CSV table of C-alpha atoms and ligand atoms in Angstrom, one decimal:
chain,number,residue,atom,x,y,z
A,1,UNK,CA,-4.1,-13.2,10.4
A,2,UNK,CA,-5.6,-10.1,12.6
A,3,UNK,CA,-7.9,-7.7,10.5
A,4,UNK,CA,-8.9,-4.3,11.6
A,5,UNK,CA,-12.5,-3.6,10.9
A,6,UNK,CA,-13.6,-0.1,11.3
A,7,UNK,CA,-17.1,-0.2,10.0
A,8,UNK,CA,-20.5,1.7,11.8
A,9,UNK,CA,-23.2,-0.2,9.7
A,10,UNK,CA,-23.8,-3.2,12.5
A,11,UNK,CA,-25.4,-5.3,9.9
A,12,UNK,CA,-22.2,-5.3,7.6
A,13,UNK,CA,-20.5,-5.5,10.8
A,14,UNK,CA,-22.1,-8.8,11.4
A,15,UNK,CA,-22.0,-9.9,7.7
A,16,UNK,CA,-18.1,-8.9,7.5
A,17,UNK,CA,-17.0,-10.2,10.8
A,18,UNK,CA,-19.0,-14.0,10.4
A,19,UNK,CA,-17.4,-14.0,6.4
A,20,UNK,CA,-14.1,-13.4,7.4
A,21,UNK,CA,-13.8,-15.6,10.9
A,22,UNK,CA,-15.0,-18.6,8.5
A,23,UNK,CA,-11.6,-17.8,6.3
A,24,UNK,CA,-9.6,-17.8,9.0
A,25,UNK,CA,-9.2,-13.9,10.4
A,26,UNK,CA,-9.1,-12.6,13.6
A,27,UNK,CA,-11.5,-9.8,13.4
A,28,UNK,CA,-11.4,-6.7,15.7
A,29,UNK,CA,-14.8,-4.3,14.7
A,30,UNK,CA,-14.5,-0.9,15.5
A,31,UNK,CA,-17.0,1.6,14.7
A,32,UNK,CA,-15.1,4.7,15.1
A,33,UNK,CA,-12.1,7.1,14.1
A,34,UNK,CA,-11.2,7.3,17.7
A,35,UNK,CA,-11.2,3.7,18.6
A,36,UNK,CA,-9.4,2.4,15.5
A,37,UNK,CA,-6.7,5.1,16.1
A,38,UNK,CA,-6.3,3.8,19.9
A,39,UNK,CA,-6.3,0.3,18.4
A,40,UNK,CA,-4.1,0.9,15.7
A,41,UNK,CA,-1.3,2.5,17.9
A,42,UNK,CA,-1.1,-1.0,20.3
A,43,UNK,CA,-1.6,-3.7,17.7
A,44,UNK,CA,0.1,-4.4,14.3
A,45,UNK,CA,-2.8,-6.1,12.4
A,46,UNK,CA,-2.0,-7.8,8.7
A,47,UNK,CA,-4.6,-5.5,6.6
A,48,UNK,CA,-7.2,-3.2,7.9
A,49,UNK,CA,-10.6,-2.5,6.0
A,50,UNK,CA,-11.8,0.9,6.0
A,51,UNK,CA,-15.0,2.3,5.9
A,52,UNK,CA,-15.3,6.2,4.7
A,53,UNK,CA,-18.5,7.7,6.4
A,54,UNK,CA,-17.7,6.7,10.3
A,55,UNK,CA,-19.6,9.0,12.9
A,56,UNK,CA,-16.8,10.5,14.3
A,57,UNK,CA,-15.0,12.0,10.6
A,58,UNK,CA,-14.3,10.6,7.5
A,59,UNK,CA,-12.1,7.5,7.1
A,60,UNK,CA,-9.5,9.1,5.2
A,61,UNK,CA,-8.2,11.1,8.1
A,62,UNK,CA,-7.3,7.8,9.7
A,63,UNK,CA,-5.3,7.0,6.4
A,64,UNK,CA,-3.7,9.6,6.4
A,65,UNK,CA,-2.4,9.6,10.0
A,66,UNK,CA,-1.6,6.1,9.6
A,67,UNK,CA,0.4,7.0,6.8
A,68,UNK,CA,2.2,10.0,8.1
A,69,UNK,CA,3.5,7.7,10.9
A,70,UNK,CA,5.0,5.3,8.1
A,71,UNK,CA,2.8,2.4,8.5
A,72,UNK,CA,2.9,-0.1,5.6
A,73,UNK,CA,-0.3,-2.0,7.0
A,74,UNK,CA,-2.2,-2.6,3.9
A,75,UNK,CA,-5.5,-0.9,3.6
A,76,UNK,CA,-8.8,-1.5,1.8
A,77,UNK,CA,-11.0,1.1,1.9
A,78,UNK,CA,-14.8,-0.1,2.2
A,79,UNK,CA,-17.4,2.4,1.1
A,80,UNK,CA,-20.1,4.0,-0.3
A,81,UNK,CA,-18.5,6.8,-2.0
A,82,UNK,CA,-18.2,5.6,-6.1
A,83,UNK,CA,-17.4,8.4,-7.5
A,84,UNK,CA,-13.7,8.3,-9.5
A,85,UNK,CA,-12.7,11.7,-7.7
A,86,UNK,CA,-13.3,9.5,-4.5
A,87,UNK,CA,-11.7,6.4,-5.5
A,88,UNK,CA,-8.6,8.7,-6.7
A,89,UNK,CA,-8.8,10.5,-3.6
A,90,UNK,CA,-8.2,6.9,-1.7
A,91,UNK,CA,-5.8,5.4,-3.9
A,92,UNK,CA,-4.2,8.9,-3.3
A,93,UNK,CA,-3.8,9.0,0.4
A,94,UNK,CA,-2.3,5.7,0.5
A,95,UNK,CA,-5.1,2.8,0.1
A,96,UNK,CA,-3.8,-0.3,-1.1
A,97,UNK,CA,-7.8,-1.3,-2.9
A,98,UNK,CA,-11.2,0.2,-2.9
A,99,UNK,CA,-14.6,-1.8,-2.7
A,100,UNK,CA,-18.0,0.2,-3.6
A,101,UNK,CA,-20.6,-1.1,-1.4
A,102,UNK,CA,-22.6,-2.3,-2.4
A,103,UNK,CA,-20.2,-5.8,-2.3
A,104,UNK,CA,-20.1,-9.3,-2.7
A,105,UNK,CA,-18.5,-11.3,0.6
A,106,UNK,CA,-16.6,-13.2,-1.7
A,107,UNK,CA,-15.0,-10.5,-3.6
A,108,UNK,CA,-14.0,-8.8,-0.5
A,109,UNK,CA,-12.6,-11.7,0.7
A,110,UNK,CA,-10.5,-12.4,-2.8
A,111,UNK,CA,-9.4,-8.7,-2.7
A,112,UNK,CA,-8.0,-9.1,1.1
A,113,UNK,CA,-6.6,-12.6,0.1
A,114,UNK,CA,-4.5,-10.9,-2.5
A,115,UNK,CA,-3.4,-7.7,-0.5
A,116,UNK,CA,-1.6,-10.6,2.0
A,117,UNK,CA,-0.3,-12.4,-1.0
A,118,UNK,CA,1.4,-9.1,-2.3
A,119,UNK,CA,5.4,-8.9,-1.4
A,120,UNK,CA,6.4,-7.2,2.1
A,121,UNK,CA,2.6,-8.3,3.5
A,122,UNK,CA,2.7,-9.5,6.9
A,123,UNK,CA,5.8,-8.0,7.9
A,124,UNK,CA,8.1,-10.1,4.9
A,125,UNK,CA,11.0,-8.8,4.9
A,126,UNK,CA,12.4,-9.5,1.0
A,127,UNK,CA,10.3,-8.4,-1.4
A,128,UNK,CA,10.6,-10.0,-4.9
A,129,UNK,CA,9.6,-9.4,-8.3
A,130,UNK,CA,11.1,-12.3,-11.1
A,131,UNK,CA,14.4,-12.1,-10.8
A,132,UNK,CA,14.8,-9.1,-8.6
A,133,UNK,CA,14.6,-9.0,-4.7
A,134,UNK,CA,14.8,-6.4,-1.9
A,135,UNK,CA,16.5,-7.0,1.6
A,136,UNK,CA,14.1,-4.4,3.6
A,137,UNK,CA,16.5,-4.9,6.6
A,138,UNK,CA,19.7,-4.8,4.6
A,139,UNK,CA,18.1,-1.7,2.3
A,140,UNK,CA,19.7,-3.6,-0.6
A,141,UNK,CA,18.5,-4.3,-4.0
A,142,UNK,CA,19.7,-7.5,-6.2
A,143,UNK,CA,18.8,-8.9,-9.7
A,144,UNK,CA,19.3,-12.4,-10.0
A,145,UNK,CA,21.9,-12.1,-6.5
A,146,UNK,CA,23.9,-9.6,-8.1
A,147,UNK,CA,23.7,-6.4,-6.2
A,148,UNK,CA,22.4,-3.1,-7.2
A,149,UNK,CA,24.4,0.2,-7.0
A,150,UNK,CA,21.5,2.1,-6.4
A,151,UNK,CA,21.5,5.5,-3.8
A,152,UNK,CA,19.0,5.5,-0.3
A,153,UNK,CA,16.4,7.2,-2.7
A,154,UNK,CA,16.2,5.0,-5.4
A,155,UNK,CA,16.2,1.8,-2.5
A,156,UNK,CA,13.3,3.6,-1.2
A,157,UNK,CA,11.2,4.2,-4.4
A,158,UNK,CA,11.8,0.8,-5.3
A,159,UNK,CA,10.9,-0.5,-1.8
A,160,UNK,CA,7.6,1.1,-2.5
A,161,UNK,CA,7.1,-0.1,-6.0
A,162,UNK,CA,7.6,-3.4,-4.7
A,163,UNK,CA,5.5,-3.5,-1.9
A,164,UNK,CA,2.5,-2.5,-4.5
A,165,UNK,CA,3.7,-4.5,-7.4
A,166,UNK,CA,1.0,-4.3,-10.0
A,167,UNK,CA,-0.3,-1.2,-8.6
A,168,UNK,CA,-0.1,2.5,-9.1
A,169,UNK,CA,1.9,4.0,-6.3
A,170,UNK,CA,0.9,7.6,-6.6
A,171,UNK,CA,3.5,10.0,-7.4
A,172,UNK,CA,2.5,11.8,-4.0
A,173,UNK,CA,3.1,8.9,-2.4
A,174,UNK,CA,6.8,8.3,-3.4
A,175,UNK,CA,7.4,12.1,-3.0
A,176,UNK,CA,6.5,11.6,0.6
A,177,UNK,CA,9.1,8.9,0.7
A,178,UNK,CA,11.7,11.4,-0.1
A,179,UNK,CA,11.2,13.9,2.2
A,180,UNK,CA,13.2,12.5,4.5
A,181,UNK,CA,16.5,12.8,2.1
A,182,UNK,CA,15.6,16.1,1.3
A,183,UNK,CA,18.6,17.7,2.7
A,184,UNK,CA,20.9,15.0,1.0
A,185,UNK,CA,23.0,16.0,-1.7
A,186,UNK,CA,21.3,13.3,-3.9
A,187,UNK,CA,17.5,15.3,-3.2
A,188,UNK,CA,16.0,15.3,-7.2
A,189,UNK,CA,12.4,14.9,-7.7
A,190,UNK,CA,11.2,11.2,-8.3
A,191,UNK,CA,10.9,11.3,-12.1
A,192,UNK,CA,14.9,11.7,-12.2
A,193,UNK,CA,15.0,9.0,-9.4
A,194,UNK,CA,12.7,6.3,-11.7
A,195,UNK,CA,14.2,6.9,-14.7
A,196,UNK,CA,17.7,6.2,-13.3
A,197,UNK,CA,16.1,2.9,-11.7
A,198,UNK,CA,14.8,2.2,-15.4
A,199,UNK,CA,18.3,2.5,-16.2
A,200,UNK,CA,19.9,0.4,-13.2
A,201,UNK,CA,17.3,-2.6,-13.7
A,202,UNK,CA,17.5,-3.0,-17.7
A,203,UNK,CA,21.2,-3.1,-17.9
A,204,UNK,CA,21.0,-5.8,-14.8
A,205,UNK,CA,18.5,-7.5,-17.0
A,206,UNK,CA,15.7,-7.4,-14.7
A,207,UNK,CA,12.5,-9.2,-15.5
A,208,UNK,CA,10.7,-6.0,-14.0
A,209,UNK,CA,9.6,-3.1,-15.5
A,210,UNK,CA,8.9,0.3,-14.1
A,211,UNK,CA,5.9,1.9,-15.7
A,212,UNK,CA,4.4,5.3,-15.8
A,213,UNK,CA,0.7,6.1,-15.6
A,214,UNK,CA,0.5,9.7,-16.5
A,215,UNK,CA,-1.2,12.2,-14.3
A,216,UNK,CA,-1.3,9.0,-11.3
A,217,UNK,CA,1.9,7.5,-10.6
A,218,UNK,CA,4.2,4.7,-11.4
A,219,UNK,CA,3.6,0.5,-11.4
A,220,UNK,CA,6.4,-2.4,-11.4
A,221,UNK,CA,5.5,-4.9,-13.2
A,222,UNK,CA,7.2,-8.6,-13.4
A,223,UNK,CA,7.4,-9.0,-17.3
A,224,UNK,CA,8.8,-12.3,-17.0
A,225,UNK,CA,5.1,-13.4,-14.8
A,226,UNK,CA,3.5,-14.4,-18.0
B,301,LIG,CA1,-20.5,4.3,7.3
């Protein structure tokens, strides 16, 4: 597993870098914007950990370019910053988890650990939830092998809901994801989309559930996982 690093304190740094090489991770450390950009565009690492305050801008500027160019590479932001306007502002422009520093090593470490365990990490390419599954090569959707009639939009909200299952997915965040249909004759706005995915996965007798957190965003959940 390669991890980004991009991190300007050198004694975390140091303390990250030894933490995470004795769990196995290939660590690149980068201590600015610029670097982890020029970094970012050669190599396809498994989860990149992000640090807000870098000498060279602020962290989330490199989020969000990573995330206009459609990269899924799961981020945790590392910082700081505890305020819930700046955790909402993270979550917001696409981080997967935020750590307030400061952080024990063995938290971090659980929190990475369970960003690679989520579905579609390292590059998988069939997501599942209970008794549902995604082909993200295919674009299909299936409950229990039985395929889903569902349109490109609803293939790609689920896609993301999947990706994050558990989590929020902001609602700005699956918006994005339909901007590229927007000319389609199918274009409505995502609450239309969800609740005709509610629709498709209870009457294929899903295990999942699709549910909304008002004011934030949506979050699939696997009922059957307990
Ligand atoms: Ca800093």
């Amino acid at each position: 597993m390669r991890l980004l690093l991009v991190e300007d304190e050198c004694r975390l740094i140091e303390t990250i870098s030894e933490g995470l090489s004795r769990a196995g991770f290939v660590v690149d450390a980068l201590d600015t914007l610029r670097e982890a950009e020029q970094a970012l565009s050669g190599v396809l690492y498994d989860v990149v950990v992000l640090d807000l305050g870098l000498p060279d801008g602020d962290g989330l500027n490199l989020l969000a370019s990573m995330r206009r160019k459609h990269s899924e590479m799961p981020v945790l932001i590392l910082t700081a910053r505890d305020a819930v306007e700046d955790r909402v502002a993270g979550l917001n422009g696409g981080a997967d988890d935020y750590l307030v520093k400061p952080f024990a090593m063995s938290e971090l470490l659980a929190r990475i650990k369970a960003l690679l365990r989520r579905p579609g990490a390292a590059l998988g390419t069939t997501l599942t939830a209970g008794s549902l599954s995604f082909d993200s090569i295919a674009r299909e959707a299936a409950v229990a092998g039985r395929r889903l009639d569902l349109s490109r939009q609803e293939l790609a909200l689920l896609e993301q809901l999947m990706r994050r299952l558990g989590r929020v997915v902001p609602r700005s965040v699956l918006e994005e994801k339909l901007y590229g249909y927007a000319n389609e004759p199918n274009s409505n706005p995502v609450p239309v989309h969800i609740h005709h995915l509610r629709r498709r996965l209870e009457g294929a007798g899903a295990s999942v559930g699709i549910h909304t957190v008002r004011g934030i965003g949506y979050l699939l959940t696997d009922e059957g996982a307990h």
